[in-house]
Structure formats: C-alpha cells, structure tokens
Short mmCIF file of C-alpha atoms and ligand atoms in Angstrom, two decimals:
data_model
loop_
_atom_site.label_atom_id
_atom_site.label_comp_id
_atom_site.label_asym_id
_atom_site.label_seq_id
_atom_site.Cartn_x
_atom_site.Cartn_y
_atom_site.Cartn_z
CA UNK A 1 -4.73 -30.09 0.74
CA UNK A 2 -6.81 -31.28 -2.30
CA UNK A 3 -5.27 -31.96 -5.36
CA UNK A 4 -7.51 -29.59 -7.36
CA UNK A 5 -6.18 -26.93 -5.09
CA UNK A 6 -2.66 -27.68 -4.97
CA UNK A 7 -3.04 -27.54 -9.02
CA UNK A 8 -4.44 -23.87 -9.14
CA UNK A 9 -2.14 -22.46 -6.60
CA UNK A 10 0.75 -23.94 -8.64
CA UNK A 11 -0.90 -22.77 -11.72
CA UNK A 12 -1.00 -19.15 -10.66
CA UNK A 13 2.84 -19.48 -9.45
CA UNK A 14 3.94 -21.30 -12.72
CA UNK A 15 1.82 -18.82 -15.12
CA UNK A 16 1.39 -15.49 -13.06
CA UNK A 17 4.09 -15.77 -10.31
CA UNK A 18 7.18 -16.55 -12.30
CA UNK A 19 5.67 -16.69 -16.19
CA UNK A 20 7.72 -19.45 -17.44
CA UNK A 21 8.96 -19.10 -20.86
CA UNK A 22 8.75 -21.43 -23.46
CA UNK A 23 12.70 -23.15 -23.21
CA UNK A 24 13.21 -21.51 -20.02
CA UNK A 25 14.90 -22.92 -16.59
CA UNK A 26 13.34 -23.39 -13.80
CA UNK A 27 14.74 -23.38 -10.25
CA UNK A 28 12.91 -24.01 -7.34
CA UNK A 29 14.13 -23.32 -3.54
CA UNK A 30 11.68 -25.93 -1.42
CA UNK A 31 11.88 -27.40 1.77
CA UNK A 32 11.81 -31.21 1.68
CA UNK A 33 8.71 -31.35 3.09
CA UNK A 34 6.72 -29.23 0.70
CA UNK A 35 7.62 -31.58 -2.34
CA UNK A 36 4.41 -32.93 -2.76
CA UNK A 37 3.70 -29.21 -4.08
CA UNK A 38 7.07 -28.52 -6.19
CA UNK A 39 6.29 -31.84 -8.14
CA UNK A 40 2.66 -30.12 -9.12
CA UNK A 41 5.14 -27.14 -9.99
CA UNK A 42 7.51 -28.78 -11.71
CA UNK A 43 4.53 -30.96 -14.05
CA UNK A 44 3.19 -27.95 -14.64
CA UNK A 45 6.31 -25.87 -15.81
CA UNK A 46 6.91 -28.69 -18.20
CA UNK A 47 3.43 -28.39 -19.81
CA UNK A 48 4.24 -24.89 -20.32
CA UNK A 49 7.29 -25.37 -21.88
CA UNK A 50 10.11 -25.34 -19.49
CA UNK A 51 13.10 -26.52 -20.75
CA UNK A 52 14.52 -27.97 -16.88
CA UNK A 53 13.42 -27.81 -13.78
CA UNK A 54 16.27 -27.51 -11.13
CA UNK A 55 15.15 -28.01 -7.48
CA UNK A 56 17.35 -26.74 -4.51
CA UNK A 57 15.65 -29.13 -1.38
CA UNK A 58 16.47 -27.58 2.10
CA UNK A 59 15.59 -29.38 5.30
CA UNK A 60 14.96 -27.25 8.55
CA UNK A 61 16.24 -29.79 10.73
CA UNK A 62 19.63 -30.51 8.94
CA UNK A 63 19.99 -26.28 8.86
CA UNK A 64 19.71 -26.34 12.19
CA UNK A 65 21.77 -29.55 13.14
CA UNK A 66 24.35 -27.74 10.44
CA UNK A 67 24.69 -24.79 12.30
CA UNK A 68 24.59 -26.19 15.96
CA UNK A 69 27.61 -29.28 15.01
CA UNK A 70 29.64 -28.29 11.60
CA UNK A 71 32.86 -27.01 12.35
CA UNK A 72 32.95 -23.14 12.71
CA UNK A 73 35.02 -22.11 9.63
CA UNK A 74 31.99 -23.69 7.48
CA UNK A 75 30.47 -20.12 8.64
CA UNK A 76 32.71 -18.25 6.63
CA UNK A 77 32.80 -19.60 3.37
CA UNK A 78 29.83 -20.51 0.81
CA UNK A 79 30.28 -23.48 -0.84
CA UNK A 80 31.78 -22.69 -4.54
CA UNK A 81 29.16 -25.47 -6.30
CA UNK A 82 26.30 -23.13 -4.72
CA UNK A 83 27.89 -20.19 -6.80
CA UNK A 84 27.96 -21.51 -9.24
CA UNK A 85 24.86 -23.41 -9.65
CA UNK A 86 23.18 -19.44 -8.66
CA UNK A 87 25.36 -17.68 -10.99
CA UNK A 88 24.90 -20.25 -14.29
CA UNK A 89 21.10 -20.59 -14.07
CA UNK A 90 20.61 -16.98 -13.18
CA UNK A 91 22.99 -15.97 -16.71
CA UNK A 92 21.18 -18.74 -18.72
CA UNK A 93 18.02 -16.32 -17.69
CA UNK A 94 16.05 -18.91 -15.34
CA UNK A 95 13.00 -18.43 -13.56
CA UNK A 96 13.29 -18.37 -9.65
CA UNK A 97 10.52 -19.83 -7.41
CA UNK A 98 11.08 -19.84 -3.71
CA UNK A 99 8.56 -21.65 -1.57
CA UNK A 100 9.51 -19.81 1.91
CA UNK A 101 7.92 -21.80 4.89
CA UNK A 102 10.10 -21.74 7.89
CA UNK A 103 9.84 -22.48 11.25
CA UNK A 104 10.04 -18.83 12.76
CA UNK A 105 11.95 -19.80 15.92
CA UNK A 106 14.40 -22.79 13.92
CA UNK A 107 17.52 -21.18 15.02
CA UNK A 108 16.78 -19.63 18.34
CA UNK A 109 19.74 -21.67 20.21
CA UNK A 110 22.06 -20.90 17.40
CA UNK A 111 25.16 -18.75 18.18
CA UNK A 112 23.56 -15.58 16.36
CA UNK A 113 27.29 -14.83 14.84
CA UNK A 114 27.15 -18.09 13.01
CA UNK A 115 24.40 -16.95 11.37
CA UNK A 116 25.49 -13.13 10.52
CA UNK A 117 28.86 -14.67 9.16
CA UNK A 118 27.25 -17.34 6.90
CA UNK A 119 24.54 -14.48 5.81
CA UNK A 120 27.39 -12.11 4.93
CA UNK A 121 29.51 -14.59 2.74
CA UNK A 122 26.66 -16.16 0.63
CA UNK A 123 25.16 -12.66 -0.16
CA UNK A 124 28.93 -11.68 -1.08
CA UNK A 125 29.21 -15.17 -3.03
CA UNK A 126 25.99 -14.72 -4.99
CA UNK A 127 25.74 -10.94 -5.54
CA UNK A 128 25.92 -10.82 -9.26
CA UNK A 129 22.46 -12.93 -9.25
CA UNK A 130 20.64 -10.89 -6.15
CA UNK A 131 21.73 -7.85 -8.45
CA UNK A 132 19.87 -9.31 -11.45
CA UNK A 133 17.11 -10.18 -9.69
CA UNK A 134 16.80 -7.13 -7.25
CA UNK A 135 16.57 -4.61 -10.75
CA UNK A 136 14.21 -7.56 -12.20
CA UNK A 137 16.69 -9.00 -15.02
CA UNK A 138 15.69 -11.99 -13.91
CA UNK A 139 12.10 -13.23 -12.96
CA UNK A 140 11.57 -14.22 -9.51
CA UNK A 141 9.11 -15.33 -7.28
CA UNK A 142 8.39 -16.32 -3.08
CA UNK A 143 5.26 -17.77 -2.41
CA UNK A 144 4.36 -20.04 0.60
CA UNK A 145 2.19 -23.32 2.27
CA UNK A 146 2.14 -24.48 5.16
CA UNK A 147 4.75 -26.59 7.25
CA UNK A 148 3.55 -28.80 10.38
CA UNK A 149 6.01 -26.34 12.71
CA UNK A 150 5.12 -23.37 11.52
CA UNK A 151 1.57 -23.94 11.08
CA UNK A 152 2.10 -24.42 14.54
CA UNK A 153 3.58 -21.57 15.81
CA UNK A 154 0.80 -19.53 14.12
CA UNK A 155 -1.97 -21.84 15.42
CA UNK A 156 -0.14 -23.17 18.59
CA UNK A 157 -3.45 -24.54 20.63
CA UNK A 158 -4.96 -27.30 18.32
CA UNK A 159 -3.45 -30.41 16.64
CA UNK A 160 -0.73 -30.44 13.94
CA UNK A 161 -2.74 -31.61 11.77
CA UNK A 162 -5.75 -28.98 12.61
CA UNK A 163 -3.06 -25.94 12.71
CA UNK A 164 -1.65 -27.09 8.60
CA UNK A 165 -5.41 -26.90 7.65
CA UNK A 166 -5.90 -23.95 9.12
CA UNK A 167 -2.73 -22.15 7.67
CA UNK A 168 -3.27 -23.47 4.34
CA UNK A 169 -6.86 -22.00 4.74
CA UNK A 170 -5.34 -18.59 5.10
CA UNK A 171 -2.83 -19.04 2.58
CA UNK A 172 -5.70 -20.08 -0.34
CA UNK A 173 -7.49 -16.88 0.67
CA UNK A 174 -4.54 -14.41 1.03
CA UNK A 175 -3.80 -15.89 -2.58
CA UNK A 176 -6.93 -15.35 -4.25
CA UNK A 177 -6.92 -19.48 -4.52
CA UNK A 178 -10.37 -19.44 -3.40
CA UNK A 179 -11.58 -17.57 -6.06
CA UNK A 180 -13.57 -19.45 -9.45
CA UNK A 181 -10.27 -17.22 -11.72
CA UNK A 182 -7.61 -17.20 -9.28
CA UNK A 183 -5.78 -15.23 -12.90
CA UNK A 184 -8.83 -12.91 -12.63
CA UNK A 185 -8.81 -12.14 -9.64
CA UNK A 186 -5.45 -11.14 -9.81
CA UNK A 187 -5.88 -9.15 -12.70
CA UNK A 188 -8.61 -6.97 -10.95
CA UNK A 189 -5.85 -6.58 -7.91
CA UNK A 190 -3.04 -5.58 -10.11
CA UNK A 191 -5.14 -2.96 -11.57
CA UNK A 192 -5.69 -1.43 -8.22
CA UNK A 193 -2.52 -1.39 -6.71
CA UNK A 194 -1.25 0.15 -10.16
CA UNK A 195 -3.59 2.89 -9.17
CA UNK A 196 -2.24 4.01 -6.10
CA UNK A 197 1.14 3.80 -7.25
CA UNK A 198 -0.10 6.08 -9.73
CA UNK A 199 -1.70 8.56 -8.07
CA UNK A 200 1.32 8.54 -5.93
CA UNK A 201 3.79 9.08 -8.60
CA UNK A 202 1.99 12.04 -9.74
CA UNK A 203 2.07 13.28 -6.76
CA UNK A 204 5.65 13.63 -6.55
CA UNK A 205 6.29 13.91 -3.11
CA UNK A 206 8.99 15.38 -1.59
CA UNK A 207 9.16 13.91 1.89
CA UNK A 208 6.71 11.46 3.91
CA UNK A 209 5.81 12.14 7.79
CA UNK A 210 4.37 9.13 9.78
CA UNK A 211 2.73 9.41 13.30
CA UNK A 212 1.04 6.88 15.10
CA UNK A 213 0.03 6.09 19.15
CA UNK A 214 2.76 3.62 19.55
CA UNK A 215 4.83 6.26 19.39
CA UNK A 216 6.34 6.41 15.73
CA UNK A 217 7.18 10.00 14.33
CA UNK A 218 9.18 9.86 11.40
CA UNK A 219 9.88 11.79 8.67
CA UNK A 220 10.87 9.93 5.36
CA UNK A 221 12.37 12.11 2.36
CA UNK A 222 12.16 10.81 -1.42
CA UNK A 223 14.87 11.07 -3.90
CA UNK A 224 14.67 13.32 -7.27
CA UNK A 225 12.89 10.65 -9.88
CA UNK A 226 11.69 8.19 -7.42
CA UNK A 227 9.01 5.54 -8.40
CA UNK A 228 6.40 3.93 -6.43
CA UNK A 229 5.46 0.68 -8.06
CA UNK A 230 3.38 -2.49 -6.55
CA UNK A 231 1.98 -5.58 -7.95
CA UNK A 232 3.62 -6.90 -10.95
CA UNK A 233 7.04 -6.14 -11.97
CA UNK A 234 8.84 -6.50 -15.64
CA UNK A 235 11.85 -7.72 -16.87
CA UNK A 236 13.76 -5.65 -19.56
CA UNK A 237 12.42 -7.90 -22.15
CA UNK A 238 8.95 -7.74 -21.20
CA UNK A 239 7.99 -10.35 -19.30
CA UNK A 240 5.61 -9.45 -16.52
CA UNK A 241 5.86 -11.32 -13.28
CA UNK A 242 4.67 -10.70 -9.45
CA UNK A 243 7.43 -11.17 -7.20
CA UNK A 244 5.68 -11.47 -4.33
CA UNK A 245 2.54 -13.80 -3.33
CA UNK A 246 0.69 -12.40 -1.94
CA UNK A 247 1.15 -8.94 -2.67
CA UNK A 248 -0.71 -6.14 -1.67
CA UNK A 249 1.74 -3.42 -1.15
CA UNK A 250 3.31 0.10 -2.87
CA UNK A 251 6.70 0.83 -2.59
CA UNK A 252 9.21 2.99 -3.17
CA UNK A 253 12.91 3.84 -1.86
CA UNK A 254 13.68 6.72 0.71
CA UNK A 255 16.09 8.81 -0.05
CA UNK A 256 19.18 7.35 2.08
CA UNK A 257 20.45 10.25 4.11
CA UNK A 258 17.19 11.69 4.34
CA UNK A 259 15.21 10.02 7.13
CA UNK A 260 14.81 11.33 10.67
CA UNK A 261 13.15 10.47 13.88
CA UNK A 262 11.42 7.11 15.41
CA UNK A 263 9.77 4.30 14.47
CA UNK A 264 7.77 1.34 16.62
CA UNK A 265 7.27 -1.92 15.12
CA UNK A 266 3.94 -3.21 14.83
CA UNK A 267 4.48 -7.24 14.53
CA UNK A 268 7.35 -9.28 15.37
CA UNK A 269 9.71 -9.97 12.56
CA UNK A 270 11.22 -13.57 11.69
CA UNK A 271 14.68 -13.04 10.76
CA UNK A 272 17.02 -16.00 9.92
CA UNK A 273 14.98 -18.46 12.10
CA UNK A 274 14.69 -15.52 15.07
CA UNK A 275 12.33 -13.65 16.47
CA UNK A 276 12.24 -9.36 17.23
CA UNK A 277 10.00 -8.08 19.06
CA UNK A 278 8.19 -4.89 20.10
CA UNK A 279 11.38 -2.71 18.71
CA UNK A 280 12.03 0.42 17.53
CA UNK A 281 14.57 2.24 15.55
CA UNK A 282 15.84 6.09 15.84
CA UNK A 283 17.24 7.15 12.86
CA UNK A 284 19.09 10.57 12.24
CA UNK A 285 19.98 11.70 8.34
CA UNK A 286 19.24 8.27 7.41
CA UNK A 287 21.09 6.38 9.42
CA UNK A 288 20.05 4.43 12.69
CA UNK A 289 21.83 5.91 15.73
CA UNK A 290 19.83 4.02 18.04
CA UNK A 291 17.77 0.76 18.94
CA UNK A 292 15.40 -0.97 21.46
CA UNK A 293 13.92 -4.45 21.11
CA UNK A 294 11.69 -6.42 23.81
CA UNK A 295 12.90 -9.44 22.30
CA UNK A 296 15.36 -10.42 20.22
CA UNK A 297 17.86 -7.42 20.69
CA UNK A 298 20.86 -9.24 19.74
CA UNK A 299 19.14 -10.58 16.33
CA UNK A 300 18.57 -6.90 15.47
CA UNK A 301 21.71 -5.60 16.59
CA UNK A 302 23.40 -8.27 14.11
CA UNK A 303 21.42 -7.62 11.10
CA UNK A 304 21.82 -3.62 11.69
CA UNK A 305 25.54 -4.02 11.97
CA UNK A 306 26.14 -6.45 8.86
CA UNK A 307 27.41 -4.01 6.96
CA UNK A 308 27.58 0.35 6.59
CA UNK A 309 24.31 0.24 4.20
CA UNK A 310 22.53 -2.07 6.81
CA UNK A 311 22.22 1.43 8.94
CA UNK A 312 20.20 2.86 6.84
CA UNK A 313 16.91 2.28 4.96
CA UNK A 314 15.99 0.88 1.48
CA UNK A 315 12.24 0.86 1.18
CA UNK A 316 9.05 2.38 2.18
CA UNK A 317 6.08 0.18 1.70
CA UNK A 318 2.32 1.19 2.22
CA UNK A 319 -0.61 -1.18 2.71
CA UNK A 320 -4.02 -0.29 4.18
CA UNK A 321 -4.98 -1.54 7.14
CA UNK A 322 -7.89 -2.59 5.97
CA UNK A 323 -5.88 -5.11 3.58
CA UNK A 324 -7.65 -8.81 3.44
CA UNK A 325 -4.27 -10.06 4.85
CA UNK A 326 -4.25 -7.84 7.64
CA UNK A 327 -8.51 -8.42 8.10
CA UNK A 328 -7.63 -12.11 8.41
CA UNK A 329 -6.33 -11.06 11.67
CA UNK A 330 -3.71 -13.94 11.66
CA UNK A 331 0.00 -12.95 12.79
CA UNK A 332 1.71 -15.30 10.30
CA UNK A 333 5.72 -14.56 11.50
CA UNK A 334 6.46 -14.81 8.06
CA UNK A 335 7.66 -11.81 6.04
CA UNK A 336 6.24 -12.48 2.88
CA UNK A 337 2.34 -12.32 4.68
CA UNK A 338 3.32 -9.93 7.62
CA UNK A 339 4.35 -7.38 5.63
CA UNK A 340 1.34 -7.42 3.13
CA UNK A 341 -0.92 -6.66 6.03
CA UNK A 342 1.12 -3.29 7.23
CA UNK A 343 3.10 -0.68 6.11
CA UNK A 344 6.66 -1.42 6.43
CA UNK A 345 10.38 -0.10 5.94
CA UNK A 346 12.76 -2.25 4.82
CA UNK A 347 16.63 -2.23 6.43
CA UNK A 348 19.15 -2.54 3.68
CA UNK A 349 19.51 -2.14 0.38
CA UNK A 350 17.05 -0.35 -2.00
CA UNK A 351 15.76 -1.03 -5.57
CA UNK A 352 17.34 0.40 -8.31
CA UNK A 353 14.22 0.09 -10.34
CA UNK A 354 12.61 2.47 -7.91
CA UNK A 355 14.24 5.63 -9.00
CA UNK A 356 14.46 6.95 -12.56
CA UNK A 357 17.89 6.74 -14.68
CA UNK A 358 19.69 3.99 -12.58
CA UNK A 359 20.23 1.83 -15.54
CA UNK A 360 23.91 0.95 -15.90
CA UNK A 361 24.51 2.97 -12.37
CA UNK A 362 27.25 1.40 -10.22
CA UNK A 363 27.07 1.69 -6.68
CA UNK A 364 28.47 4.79 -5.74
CA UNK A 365 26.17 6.71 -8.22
CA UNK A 366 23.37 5.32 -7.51
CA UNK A 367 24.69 5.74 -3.39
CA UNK A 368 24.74 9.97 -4.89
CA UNK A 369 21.27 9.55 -5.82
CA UNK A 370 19.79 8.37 -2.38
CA UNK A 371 20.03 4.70 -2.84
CA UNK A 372 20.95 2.67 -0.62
CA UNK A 373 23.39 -0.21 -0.82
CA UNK A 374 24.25 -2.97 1.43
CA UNK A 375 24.37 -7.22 1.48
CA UNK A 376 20.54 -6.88 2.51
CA UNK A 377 17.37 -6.06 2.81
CA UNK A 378 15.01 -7.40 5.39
CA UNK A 379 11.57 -5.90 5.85
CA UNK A 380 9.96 -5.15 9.12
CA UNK A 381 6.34 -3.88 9.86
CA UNK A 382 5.02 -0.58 11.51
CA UNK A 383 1.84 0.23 9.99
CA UNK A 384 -1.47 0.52 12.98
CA UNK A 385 -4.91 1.27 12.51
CA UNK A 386 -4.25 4.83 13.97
CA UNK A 387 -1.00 5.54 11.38
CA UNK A 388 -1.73 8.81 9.54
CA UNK A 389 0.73 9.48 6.50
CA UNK A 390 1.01 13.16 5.06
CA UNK A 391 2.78 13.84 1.96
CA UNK A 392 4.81 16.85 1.14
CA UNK A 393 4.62 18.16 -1.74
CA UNK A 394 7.28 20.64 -3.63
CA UNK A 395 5.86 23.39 -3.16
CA UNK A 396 5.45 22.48 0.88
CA UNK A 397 1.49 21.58 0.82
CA UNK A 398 0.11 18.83 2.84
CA UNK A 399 -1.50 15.93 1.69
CA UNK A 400 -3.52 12.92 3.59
CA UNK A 401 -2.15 9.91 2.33
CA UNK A 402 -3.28 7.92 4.69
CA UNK A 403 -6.11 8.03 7.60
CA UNK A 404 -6.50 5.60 10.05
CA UNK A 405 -4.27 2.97 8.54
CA UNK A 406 -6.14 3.04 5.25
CA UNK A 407 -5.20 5.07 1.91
CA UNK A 408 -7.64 7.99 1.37
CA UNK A 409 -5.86 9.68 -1.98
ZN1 ZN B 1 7.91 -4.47 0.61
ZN1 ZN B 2 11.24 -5.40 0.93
#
C-alpha cells in the first residue's frame, strides 16, 4: 500500500481510534508482518506526544508451531512477565491498539483443548485490565490490514499478491480511508449512529423479538436502565475514542436470564484460528440448552462451555443490512468486519457501561441486574436481509425496528 495511505489510516487510529494523550503510553498488539504499518503508528504517536510506544509482535506461524510442539502444561499457565507487562501499562493509563489480522483457519489441526485451556488462564491472568478496558477506563482500539494468508482466504482464486490488494482495498473503504477527511467522514458517521442509539434509548424497550427465513425466532428481553450506545465511547475522564474500526453498529446488553428461543447464524465465525459454520443456538431463560453447527461443532461446544456465563448472552448488536460493509459483499472471516455488516449477539460477558448505575458494581450485583459475566465475549452474526426486529414497549405496543434487514425507526 502507498505510503500516503498507510499515513492516513494510521492517522485516524493514532488521533480518532485510540486519541493519544500528550505523555501517554502506547501499546501496540501487531503481527510481525504488519510492522511496516505499526512503525507509521508508532512515528506518528510520537508527534502527538506519546510518551512510549510499547509493541507486543506476534507471529502466526510460531503460535501455531507453539501450540502444535510446546509441552502441554505451557497450556495452563500464562506467562507472569505477560501480566505484568498488561497489568503495569494498563494502571499507568496506556492507550491499546490491536492490529487483528489472522489467518482464520491458523489453528485448525490444533488440539481444540489446548486452546480453551490457554484462553481460560490468560483471561483469568489479565482480568483486572479486560475489566478496565471492557467499562472504557482505559482507551482501546482493534483495527485491521491485510496479511498475505488471510487476504487469501477471503480472495482465495487470484495471486497473493492480487488477494493483499484487494483486501486492503476493502479495508480503506470500510474505513472511510478513501475519503479527502477520513476525521470528517467519521464525524458525519458518529453522528448517525448516535442517532439510532438515541431514538432507541427513548424508546425504552422492554423486550426485542427477531424472526427471519433461516429460521431464527427469538425473543431478547432488556434490563431496567439499559443503554444502547454505538460509535465512539468515553473514558471517565473524557477522552473520546472508537473502539472499534470499522464500526457501524448499536448495542446494548440483554437482560441475562431473559432470552428465549432460536437463533441461525448468518456468516461463519473465526474463533481462535477456527472456523463455525452454519450454527445455531437454542436458548431457554437466557441460557443455551442446545446447539447445532455444520462446521466447527467442537470449536463452539468449547467456547460455550468455558465457563457458567459463557451459556448465556452479553450483547445485542444491530446493523442494517444495507451497511457499506455488508454492501461490499465481501465475507471477511474476521470479527471486527463480519460483525459490522450484520446484526449480531455476542456469547459471554456483557458491558457494564451498557446499563445505568453499574459504577463500582461487583459481579454478583451487576449478575442481579441482568448482566452477564464470564472470561469472554465472542461475537457471532445473524442478521439477513429478511430479519424483521419488533420492539416491545412497556406498556406492550409493537414497534418496527427493523424491516428487511434495515432500521426503519
Ligand atoms: Zn458488537
Ligand atoms: Zn461484542
């Protein structure tokens, strides 16, 4: 990719994504073979001001040579150095960027229970900073470019070098990179997913019903004092940041025990380097009871059983189908784009900042307010071009929320 366009993209991350402060730390999570891009990063965070730039380098081939050959207790502990160097940067207030760009079949071979162990001890290990950043006391960031083997996987009938141009293509776009302002743009965007949340928070909804021709029926209740919010997000001190790019979503939490019947996914979902495909999930008083995947059943079966709050739900997400992401037709088996082009639930633990008065909560208060709790929270995507949403309201009216995949209120 051009220089010029490597420089805006990292400009929009640096002063939109994460908003580096003036004397503020910066750590970046970036595969080895994105560096080109987190040295543009890191030049620029210094011109604004950063104080350090940390950068945590992964390498998809040593992950999976790591967990195919290192001895199996390695599974079961998380380095203490890693806790550390999490826990220190995330109390000295530091900025977390995240370039996520992996290979969404890396660790198909790979004993699955490797992988559930390993997930289950590092989210134990580093809690304390996932619950910082998960009620925004830090400020956080995933964005994406391309890598040759995903690029691939997306664009799997032309040359590596084709496919990376192609991805990157979509990326710029889905980004607003492409526009003269990319900060403009964005501005205009934020302003209109503020509205729906809006609109939707004045609403006040009391429960959610979903039906589409796959075959999802499911009825989604909210908690007393729930909040939808979508695009940018703010830390207690005021510092505005967008957690997400892209982002094109409006979320809320459901209320835990309050979500009944079926739902059909509508894209495969990349978990930990593995693929799930054409599933669905029956859920009774919030919790699943049931499961069927094409593909991948033994991938879902081990995030659903990591822990009691991976049962049950912690987000509902909408996004029109009409979306740019989702008009780019392009299934990108990556999370962060997936689920910007389709409604989506997410399994696991829910966001504090999405219900009113959780401030200073611990987890079994916030668990009596409909919260959910658990080690995770992965997304998955079920919104169709056919998915109606109706709203009900307290005093039991029914509203259109959304028609034919797209918002109409
Ligand atoms: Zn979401
Ligand atoms: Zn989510």
């Amino acid at each position: 990719m051009e220089q010029k366009v490597l420089e805006k993209y990292a400009q929009l991350l640096v002063k939109k994504g994460i908003n580096i402060q003036k004397n503020q730390i910066l750590v970046i999570n970036c595969p080895v073979e994105c560096a080109e891009f987190a040295r543009v990063i890191t030049k620029i965070a210094y011109d604004e001001g950063a104080k350090e730039v940390f950068i945590n380098w992964s390498d998809e081939i040593i992950t999976q040579l790591r967990y195919l050959h290192a001895t199996d207790e390695v599974f079961d502990e998380y380095p203490e150095w890693m806790k550390v160097f999490y826990l220190n940067n995330a109390e000295k207030d530091a900025a977390f960027l995240s370039i996520s760009a992996t290979n969404p079949e890396l660790l198909k071979d790979v004993d699955s229970n490797r992988i559930t162990r390993y997930q289950k001890v590092s989210s134990k290990a580093i809690e304390e900073y996932r619950n910082k950043q998960m009620s925004n006391k830090l400020t956080w960031c995933i964005a994406s470019i391309p890598t040759t083997s995903w690029a691939k996987k997306v664009f799997p009938n032309v040359s590596d070098e084709k496919a990376k141009e192609k991805l990157w293509d979509a990326i710029i776009k889905t980004v607003r990179v492409d526009q003269d302002d990319p900060k403009i743009a964005w501005d205009e965007h934020l302003k209109n997913l503020n509205k729906s949340s809006k609109s939707l928070n004045e609403s006040h909804f009391k429960m959610l019903k979903f039906h589409n021709k796959l075959g999802t029926d499911l009825s989604i209740e909210l908690p007393e004092g729930h909040i939808w919010l979508g695009g940018a997000e703010i830390t207690p001190n005021g510092i505005v940041f967008i957690a997400n790019i892209p982002t094109e979503e409006v979320f809320t939490l459901p209320k835990k025990t309050g979500v009944n019947g079926i739902v059909y996914s509508s894209k495969p979902l990349n978990y930990n380097g593995n693929l799930i495909e054409d599933f669905s999930i029956t859920f009774k008083e919030g919790k699943i009871v049931d499961f069927k995947a094409k593909t991948g059943y033994e991938t879902l079966q081990s995030l659903i059983e990591t822990d009691e709050g991976s049962h049950y739900l912690g987000e509902v997400a909408l996004v029109s189908y009409d979306s740019p992401i989702s008009k780019s037709n392009i299934l990108f088996f990556n999370t962060l784009f997936d689920e910007n082009a389709s409604c989506h639930l997410a399994i696991g633990r829910a966001y504090p900042v999405c219900i009113k008065n959780s401030e200073g909560k611990d987890a079994e208060e916030l668990n009596k307010m409909g919260v959910n709790n658990s080690s995770t929270h992965v997304d998955f995507m079920f919104g169709t071009k056919d998915l109606q949403i109706i709203g009900i309201t307290h005093d039991n009216k029914e509203v259109a929320i959304f028609k034919d995949g797209n918002f109409i209120i």
